[in-house]
Coordinates of C-alpha atoms in Angstrom, one line a residue:
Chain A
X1 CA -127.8 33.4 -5.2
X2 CA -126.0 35.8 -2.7
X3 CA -123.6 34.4 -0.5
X4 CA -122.6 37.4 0.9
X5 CA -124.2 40.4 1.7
X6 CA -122.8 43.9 3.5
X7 CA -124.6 46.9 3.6
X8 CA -122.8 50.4 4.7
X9 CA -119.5 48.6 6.4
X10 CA -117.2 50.8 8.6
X11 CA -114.5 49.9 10.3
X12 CA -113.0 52.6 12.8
X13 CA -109.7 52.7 15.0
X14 CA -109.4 55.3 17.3
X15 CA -106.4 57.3 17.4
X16 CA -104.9 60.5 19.5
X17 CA -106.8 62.8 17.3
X18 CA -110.1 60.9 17.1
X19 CA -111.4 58.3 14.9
X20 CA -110.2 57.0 12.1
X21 CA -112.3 55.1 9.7
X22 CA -110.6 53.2 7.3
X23 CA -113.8 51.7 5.6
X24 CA -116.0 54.3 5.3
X25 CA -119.4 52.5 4.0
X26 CA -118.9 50.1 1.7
X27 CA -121.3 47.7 0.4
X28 CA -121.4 45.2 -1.8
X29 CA -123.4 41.4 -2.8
X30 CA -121.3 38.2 -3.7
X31 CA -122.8 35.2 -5.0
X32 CA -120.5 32.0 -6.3
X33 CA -118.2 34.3 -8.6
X34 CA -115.2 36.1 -8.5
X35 CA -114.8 39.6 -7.1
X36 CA -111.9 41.8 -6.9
X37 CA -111.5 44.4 -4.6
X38 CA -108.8 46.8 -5.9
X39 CA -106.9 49.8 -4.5
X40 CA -103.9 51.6 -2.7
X41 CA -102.5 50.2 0.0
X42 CA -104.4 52.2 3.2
X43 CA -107.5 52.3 0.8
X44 CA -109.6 49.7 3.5
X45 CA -109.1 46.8 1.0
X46 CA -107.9 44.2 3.5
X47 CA -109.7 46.0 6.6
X48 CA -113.2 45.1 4.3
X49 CA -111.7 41.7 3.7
X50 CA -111.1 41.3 7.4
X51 CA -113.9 43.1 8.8
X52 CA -115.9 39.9 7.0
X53 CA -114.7 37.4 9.3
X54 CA -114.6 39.6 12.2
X55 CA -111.2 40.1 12.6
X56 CA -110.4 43.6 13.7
X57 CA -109.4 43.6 17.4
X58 CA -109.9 46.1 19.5
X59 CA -110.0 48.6 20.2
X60 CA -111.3 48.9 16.1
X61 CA -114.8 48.4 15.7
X62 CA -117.2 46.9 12.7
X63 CA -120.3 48.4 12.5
X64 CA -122.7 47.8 9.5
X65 CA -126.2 48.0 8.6
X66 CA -126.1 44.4 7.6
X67 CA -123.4 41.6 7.2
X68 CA -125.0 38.1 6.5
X69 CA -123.2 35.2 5.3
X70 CA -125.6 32.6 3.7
X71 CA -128.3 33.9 5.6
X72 CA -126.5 34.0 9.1
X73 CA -126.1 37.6 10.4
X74 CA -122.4 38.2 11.1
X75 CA -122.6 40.9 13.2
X76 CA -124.7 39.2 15.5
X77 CA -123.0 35.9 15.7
X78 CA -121.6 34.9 18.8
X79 CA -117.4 34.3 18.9
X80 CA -118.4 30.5 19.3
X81 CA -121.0 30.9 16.2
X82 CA -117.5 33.1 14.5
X83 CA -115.2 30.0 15.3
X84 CA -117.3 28.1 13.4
X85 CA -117.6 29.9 10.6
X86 CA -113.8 30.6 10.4
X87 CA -112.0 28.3 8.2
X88 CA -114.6 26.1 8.0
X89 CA -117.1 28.2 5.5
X90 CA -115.2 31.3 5.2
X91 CA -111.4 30.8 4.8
X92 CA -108.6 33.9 4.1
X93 CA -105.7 33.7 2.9
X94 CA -103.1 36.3 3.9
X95 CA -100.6 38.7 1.9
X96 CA -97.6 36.9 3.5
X97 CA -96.8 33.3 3.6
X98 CA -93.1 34.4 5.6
X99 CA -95.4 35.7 8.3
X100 CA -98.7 33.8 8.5
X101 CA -96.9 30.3 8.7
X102 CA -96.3 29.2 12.2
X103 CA -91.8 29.0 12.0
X104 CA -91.4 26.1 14.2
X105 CA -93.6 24.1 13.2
X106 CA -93.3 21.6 10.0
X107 CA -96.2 22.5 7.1
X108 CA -97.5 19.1 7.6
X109 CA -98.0 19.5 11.5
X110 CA -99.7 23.4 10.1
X111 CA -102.0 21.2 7.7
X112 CA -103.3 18.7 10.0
X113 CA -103.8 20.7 12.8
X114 CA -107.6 21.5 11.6
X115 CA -108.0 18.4 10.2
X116 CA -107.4 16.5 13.8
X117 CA -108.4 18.9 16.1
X118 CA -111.7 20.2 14.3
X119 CA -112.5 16.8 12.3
X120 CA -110.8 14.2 14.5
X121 CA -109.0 12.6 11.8
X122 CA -106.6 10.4 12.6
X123 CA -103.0 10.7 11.8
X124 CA -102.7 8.7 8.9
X125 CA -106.1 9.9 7.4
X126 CA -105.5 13.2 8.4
X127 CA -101.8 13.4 6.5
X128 CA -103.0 11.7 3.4
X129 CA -105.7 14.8 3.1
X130 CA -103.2 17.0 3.3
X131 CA -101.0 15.6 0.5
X132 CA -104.6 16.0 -1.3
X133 CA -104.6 19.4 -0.7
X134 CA -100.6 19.9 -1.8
X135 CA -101.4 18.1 -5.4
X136 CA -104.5 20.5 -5.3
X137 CA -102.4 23.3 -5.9
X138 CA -99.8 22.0 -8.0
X139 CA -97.1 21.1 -5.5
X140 CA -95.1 18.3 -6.9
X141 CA -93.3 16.5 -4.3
X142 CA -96.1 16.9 -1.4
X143 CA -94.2 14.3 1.1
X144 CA -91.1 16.3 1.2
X145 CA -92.7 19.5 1.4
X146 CA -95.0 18.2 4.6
X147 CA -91.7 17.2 6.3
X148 CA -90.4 20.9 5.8
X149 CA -90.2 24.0 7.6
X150 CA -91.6 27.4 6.3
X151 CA -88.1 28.6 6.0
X152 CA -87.3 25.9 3.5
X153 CA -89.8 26.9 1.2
X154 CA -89.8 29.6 -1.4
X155 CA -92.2 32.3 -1.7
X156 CA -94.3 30.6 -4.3
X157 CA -94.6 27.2 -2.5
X158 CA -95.2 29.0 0.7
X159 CA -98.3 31.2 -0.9
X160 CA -99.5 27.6 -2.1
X161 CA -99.1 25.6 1.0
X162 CA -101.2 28.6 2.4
X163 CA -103.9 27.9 -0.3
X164 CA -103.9 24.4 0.1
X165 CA -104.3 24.9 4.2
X166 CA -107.2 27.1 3.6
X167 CA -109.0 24.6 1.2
X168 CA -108.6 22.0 2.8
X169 CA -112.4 22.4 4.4
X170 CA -113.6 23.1 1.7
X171 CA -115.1 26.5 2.7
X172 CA -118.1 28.2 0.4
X173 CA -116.0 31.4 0.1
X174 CA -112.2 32.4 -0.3
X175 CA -111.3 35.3 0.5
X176 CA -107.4 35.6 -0.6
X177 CA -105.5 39.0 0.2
X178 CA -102.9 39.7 -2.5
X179 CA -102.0 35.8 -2.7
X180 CA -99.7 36.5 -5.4
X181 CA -98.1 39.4 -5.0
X182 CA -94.8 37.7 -3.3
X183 CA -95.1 35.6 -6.6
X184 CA -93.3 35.7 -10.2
X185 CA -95.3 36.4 -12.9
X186 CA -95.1 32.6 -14.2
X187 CA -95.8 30.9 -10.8
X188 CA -98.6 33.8 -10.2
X189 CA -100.3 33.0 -13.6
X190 CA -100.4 28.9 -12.1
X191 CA -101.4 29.9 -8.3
X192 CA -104.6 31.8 -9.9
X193 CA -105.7 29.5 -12.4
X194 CA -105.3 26.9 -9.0
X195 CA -108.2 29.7 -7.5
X196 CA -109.9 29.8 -10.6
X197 CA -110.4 26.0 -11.1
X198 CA -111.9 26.2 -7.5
X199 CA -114.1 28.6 -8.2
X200 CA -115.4 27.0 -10.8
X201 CA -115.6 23.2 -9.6
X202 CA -116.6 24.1 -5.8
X203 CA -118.8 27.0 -6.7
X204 CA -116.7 28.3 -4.1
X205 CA -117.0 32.4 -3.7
X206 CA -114.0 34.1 -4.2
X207 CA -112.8 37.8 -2.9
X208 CA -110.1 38.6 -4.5
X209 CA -108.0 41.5 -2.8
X210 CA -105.2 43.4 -4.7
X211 CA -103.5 46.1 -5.4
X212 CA -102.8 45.0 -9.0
X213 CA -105.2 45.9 -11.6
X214 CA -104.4 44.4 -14.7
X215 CA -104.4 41.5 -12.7
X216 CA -108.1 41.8 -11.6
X217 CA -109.4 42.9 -14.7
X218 CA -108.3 39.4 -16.5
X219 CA -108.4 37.0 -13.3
X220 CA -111.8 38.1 -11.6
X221 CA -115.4 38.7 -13.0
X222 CA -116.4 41.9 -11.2
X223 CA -114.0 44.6 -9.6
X224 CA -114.6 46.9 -6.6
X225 CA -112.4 50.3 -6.8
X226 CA -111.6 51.4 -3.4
X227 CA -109.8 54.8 -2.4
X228 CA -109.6 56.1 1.3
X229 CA -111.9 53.9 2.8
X230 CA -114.7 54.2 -0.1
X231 CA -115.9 52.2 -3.3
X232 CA -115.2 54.6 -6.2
X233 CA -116.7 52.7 -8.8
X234 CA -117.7 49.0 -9.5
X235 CA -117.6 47.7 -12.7
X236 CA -117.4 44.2 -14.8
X237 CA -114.1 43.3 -14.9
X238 CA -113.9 43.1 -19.2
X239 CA -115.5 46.9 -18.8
X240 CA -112.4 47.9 -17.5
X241 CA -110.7 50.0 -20.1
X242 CA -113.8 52.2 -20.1
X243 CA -114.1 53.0 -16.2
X244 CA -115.1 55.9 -15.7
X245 CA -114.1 57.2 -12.9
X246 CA -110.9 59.5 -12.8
X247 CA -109.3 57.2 -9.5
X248 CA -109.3 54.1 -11.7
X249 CA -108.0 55.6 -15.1
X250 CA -105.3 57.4 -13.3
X251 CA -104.6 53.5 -12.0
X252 CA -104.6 52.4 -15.0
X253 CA -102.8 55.2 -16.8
X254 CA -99.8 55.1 -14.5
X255 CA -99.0 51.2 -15.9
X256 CA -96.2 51.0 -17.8
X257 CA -96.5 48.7 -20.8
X258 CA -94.5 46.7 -23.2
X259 CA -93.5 49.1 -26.3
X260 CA -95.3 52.2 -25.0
X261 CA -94.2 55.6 -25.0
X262 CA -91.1 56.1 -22.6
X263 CA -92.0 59.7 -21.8
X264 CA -92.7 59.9 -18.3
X265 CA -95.6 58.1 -16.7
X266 CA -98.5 59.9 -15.8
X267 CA -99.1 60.2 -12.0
X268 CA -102.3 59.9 -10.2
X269 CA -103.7 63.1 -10.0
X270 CA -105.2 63.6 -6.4
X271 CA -106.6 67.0 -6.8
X272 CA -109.6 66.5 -8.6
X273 CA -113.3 66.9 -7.3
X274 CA -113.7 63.1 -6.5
X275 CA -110.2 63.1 -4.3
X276 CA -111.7 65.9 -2.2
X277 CA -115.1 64.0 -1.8
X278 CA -113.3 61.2 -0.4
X279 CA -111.8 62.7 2.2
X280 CA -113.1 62.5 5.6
Chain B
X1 CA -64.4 49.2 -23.4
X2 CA -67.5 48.7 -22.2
X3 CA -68.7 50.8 -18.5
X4 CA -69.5 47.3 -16.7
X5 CA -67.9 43.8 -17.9
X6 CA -69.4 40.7 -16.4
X7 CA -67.5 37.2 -18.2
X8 CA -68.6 34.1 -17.5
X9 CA -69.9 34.8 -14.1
X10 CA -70.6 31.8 -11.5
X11 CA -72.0 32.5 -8.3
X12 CA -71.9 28.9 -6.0
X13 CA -73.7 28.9 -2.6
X14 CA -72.6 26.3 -0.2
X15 CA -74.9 25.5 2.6
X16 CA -75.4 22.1 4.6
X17 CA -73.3 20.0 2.0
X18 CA -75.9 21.6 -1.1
X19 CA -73.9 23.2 -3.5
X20 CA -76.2 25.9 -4.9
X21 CA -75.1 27.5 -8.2
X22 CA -77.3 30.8 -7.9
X23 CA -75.3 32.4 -11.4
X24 CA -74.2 29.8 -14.0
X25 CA -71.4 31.2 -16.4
X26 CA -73.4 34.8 -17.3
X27 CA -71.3 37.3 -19.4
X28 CA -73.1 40.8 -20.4
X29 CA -71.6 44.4 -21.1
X30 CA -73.5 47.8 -20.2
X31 CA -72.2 50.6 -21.9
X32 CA -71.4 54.1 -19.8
X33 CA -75.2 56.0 -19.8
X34 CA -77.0 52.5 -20.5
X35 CA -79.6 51.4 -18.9
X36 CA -79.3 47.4 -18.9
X37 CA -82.3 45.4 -17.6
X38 CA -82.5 41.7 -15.8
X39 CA -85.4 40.0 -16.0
X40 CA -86.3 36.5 -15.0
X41 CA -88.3 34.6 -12.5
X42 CA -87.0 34.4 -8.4
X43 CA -84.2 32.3 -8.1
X44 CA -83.3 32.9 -11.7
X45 CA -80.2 34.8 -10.2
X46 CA -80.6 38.3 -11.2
X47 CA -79.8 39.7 -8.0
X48 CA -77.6 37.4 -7.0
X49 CA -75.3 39.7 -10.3
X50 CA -76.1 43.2 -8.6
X51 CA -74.8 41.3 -5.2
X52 CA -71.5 39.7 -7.0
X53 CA -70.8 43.0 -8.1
X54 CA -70.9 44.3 -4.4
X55 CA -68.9 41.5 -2.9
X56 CA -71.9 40.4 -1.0
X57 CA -72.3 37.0 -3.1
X58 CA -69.4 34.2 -3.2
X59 CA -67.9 34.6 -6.8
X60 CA -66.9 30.9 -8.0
X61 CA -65.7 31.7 -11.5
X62 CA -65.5 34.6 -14.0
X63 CA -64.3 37.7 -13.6
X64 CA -66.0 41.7 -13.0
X65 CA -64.5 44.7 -14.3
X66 CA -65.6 48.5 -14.0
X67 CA -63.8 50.3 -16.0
X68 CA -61.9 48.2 -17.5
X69 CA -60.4 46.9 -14.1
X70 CA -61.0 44.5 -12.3
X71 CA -62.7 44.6 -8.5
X72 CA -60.6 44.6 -5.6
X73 CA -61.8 42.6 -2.4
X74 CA -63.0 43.9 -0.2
X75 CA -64.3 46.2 -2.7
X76 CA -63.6 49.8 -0.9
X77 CA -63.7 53.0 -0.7
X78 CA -63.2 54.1 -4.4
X79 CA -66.4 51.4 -5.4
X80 CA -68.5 52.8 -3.2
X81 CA -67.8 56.0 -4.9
X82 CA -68.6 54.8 -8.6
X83 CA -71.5 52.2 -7.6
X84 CA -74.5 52.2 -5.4
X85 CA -76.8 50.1 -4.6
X86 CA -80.9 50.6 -3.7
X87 CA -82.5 47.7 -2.4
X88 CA -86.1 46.0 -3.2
X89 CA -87.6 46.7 0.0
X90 CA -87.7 50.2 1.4
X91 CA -89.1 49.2 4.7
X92 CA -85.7 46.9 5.6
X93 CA -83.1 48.5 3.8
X94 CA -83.3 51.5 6.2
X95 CA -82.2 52.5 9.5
X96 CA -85.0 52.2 11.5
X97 CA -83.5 54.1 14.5
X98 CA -81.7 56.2 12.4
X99 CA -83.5 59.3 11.4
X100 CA -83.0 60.7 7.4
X101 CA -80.5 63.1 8.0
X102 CA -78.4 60.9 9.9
X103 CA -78.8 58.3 6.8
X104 CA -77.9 60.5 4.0
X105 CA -75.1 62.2 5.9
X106 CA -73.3 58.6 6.9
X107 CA -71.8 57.8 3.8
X108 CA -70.7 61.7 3.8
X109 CA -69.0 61.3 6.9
X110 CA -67.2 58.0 6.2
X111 CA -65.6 59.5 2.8
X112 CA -64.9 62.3 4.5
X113 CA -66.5 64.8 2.5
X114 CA -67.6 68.2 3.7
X115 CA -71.1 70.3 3.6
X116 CA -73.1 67.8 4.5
X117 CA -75.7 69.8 5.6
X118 CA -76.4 71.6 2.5
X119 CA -75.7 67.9 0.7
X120 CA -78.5 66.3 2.5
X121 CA -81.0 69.2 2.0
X122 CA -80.2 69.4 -2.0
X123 CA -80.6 65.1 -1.6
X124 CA -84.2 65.4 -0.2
X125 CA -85.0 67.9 -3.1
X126 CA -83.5 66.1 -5.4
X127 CA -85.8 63.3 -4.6
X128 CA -88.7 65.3 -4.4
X129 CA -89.8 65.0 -0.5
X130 CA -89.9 67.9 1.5
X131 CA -86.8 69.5 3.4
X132 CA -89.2 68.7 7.1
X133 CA -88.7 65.3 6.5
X134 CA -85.3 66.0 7.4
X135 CA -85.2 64.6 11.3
X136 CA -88.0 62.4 10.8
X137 CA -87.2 58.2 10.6
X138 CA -88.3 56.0 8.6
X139 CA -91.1 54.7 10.3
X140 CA -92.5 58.1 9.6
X141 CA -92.4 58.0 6.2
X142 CA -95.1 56.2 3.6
X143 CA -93.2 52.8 1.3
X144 CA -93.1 55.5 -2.1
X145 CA -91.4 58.5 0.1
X146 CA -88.7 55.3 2.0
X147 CA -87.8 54.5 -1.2
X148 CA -87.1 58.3 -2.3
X149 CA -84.8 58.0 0.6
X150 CA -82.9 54.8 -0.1
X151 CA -82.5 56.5 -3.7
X152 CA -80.7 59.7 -2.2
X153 CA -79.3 57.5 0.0
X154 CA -77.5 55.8 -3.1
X155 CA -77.1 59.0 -4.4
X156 CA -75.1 60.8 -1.6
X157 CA -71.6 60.1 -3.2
X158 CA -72.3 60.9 -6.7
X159 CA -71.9 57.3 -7.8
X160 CA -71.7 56.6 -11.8
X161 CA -73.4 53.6 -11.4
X162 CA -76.4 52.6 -9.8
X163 CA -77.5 48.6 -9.4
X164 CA -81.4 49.0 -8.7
X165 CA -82.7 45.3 -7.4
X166 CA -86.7 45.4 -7.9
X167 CA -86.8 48.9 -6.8
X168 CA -90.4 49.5 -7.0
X169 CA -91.8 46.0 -6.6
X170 CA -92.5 47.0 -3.0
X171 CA -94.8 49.7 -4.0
X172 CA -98.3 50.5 -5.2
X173 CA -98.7 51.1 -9.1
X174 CA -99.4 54.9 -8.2
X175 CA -96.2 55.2 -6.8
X176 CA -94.4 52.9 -8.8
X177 CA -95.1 55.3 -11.6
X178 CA -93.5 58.3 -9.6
X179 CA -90.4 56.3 -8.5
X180 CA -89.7 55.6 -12.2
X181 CA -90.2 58.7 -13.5
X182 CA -87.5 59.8 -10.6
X183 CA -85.0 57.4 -11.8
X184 CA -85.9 58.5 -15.5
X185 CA -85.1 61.9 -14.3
X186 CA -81.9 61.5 -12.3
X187 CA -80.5 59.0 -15.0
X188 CA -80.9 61.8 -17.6
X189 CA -79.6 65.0 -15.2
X190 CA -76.8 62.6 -14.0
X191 CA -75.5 60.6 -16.8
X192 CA -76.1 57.4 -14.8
X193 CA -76.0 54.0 -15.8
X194 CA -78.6 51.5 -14.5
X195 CA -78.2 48.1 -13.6
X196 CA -82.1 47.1 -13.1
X197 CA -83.0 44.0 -11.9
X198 CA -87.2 43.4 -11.8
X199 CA -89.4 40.8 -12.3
X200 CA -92.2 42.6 -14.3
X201 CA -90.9 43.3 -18.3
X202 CA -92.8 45.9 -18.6
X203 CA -91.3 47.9 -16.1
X204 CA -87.8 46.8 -17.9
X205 CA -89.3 47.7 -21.5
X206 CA -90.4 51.3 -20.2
X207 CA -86.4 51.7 -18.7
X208 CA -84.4 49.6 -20.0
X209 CA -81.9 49.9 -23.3
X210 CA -81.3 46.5 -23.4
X211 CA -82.3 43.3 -21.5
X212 CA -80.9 39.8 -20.6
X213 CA -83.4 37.1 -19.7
X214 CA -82.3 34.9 -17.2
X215 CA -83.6 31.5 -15.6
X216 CA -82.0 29.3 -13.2
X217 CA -78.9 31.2 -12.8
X218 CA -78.4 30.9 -16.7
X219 CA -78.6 33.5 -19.2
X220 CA -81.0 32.7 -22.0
X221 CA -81.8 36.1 -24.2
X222 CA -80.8 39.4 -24.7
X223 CA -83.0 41.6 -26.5
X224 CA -82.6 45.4 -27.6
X225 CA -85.5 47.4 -26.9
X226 CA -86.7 47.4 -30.1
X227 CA -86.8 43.6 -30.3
X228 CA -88.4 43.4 -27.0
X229 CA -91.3 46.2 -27.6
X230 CA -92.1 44.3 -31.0
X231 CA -92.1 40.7 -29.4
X232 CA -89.0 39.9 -31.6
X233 CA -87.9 37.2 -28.9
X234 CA -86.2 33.8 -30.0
X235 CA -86.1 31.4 -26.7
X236 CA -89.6 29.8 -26.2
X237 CA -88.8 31.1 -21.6
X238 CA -88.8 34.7 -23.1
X239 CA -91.9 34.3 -24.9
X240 CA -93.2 33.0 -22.2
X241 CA -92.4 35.8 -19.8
X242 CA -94.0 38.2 -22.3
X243 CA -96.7 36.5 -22.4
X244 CA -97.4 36.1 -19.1
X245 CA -96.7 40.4 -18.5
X246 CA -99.5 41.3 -16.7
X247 CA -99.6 44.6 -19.1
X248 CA -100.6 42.3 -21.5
X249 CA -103.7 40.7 -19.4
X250 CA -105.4 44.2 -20.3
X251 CA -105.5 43.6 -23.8
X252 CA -106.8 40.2 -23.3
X253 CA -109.2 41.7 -20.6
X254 CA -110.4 44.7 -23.2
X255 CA -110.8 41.5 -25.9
X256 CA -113.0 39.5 -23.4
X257 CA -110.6 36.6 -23.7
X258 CA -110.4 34.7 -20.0
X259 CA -107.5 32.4 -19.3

């Protein structure tokens, strides 16, 4: 069943020497699975991811041929029927838990926020949902983290205060920008196996956006390859090591890895035919 | 007599009555020419070493000695001139209203050291970025082409030693691969000796001579890079950190295995 649909996205700032188009028509179908979208950074991987919710202010403009969620067309949707999608069916979370936590206010003020003002939850109810949503994703002492400020909390706890603030709704798709790239590589491994138990008890859909390849290919179960604005190549994440494209290998190429040859690494060429057909 | 000698280390942070111990009794040697890795999860304390060694972290115990000597405090001049420092995150740990030239020429001018002009032009080509960028600032630049300039930044005084805290975490794997080939490059012109702090082992296996594994503030392996590359580890944390490498995640991706 498809969840999501976008056909032939753009997304287009203007600038002093005339558009810019940082997603250059991409489409793409999700259903309840996990797909990654990989890339560069400036490759359009978080303006797609954005561009789904509607949020590209001005002056940047979304047009597509089609962008339905669950039937609803998104580009038509009024920014009442948006609200109402918004956190409620389609949740993000964002690259940065240092900057997309309110400061001054405590995580468990953050947390039930929605739950009162959207749901009408009293206090009580409304905190003891919250803690819910803390042991969700594996945060241990949930009453003293509530009573804390983002500053008090590290990186990791931050990323998963975010995740538990954007389940808590219990929306039908996720779409999580580089949630763990602030993260270690042992408290990254928990945070995504967090995701992937949600995917798999919630049916939830899941878009995962990174820049981290290897990370894709084991965590997700189809992969987007985008470069300058454009998917390169999609491809089932275990048919990784056989993409075909030059973009990805080079991606991949470029890795170091654990007892491989210390010569230097090899660089992404960007001279080849596909570089020049990406450009504008 | 070892280039860098760390014995018994303790870093102690005091804030709000919490007493913090960031480096718990960590001794380790790099050799002049070594490149000696840290690895270990945040808060293990790895930088918290490459900061001791600057003076920018409360030392509580143990002692540091370059050379064979030990550190004055403040450190000085003459430190600045052996050891350097580049930074994880090329986007703070520059000027921002500073352009290049004035960044690379600063450390000129306070040692008093002449020719900076043709001095900041060699740095840029040294680094591989083009001698236009000279006037530009930061802002101007792309993450890759900052940290080329916090590199020749670190370079300006010909420093033996250079303490490298995550310095391509911050970038895309493209560009990662470019920084480190760099750093391959100048460490073999220069005769440098790398203190590398980073959180991904792989990135340590493809520089590194040797590694220590730390976690909380403690060290818990060192491993030659032979013993590392052939999984020859003997603590159940380092096994644990190579097997959570993401380089390995391809392997089990290519075998269809699924966490």
């Amino acid at each position: 069943m498809t969840l999501l649909s976008v056909r032939n996205l753009r997304v287009t700032f203007p600038s002093d020497t005339g558009p810019i188009q940082a997603v250059r028509g991409v489409s793409f179908d999700l259903g309840r699975e996990r797909l990654g979208i990989v890339g560069e950074s400036g490759s359009g991987k978080t303006m797609t991811g954005r561009a789904v919710l509607r949020l590209i202010r001005p002056p940047g403009r979304i047009e597509a041929e089609a962008m339905t969620f669950d039937g609803q067309d998104l580009l038509a949707a009024s920014p009442a029927q948006m609200r109402a999608l918004r956190g409620r069916r389609i949740a993000m979370v964002m690259q940065d838990p240092k900057y997309s936590l309110n400061p001054v206010m405590s995580v468990g003020d953050q947390l039930t926020e929605g739950l009162r003002r959207r749901d009408r939850l009293g206090r009580a109810e409304a905190r003891r949902r919250a803690i819910a949503a803390l042991e969700a994703v594996q945060i241990r002492d949930p009453d003293r983290v509530m009573d804390a400020y983002p500053h008090e909390l590290s990186g990791g706890m931050g990323q998963r205060v975010m995740i538990a603030m954007m389940l808590i709704p219990e929306p039908d798709l996720l779409i999580a920008d580089e949630p763990t790239s602030a993260l270690d590589v042992t408290v990254q491994a928990e945070v995504l196996s967090i995701l992937d138990g949600l995917v798999r008890d919630r049916g939830m859909g899941l878009i995962f956006i990174s820049h981290d390849l290897r990370l894709v290919a084991r965590f997700c179960d189809r992969v987007l390859v985008m470069y300058r604005g454009r998917v390169v190549e999609e491809l089932a994440a275990g048919d990784l090591l056989a993409a075909r494209h030059p973009y990805t290998r080079g991606l991949l190429n470029c890795l170091p890895r654990i007892g491989g040859s210390r010569a230097p690494l090899p660089v992404l060429d960007r001279s080849g035919d596909w570089a020049d057909e990406a450009a504008p | 007599m070892s280039l860098i000698e760390i014995d018994n280390l303790s870093v102690t942070f005091r804030a709000k009555g919490r007493v913090v111990p960031a480096v718990r009794e960590v001794s380790l040697k790099v050799e002049a020419r070594e490149s000696y890795g840290l690895v270990g999860e945040s808060g293990s304390g790895k930088s918290t070493i490459l900061r001791a060694i600057c003076g920018l972290a409360p030392v509580s115990g143990g002692s540091i000695r370059i050379g064979g000597e030990p550190l004055p405090d403040p450190r000085g001049r003459a430190f600045s001139r052996r050891v350097q420092m580049v930074f994880q995150d090329p986007y703070s740990s520059l000027h921002p209203r500073h352009t290049l030239d004035r960044t690379l020429s600063e450390p000129l001018a306070i040692h008093g050291l002449g020719g900076a002009d043709a001095r900041v032009v060699q740095a840029l080509a040294d680094v591989g970025l083009p001698a236009k960028f000279r006037f530009r600032y930061p802002h101007q630049l792309s993450g890759g082409q900052r940290q080329r300039v916090a590199i020749a930044r670190a370079l300006m005084l010909e420093p033996e030693i250079l303490l490298l805290d995550e310095p391509t975490s911050a970038l895309d794997a493209s560009i990662q691969a470019e920084v480190l080939n760099l750093l391959a490059r100048l460490r073999a012109e220069r005769g440098l000796t790398f203190l590398m702090v980073s959180h991904d082992l792989a990135v340590i296996d493809h520089m590194c001579d040797r590694v220590l594994v730390m976690q909380h503030g403690r060290a818990v392996e060192e491993l030659a890079h032979a013993d590392l590359a052939a999984a020859r580890m003997t603590t159940a944390y380092a096994r644990s950190l190579f097997d959570a490498s993401a380089d390995r995640m391809l392997d089990a991706a290519a075998a269809g295995a699924r966490p």
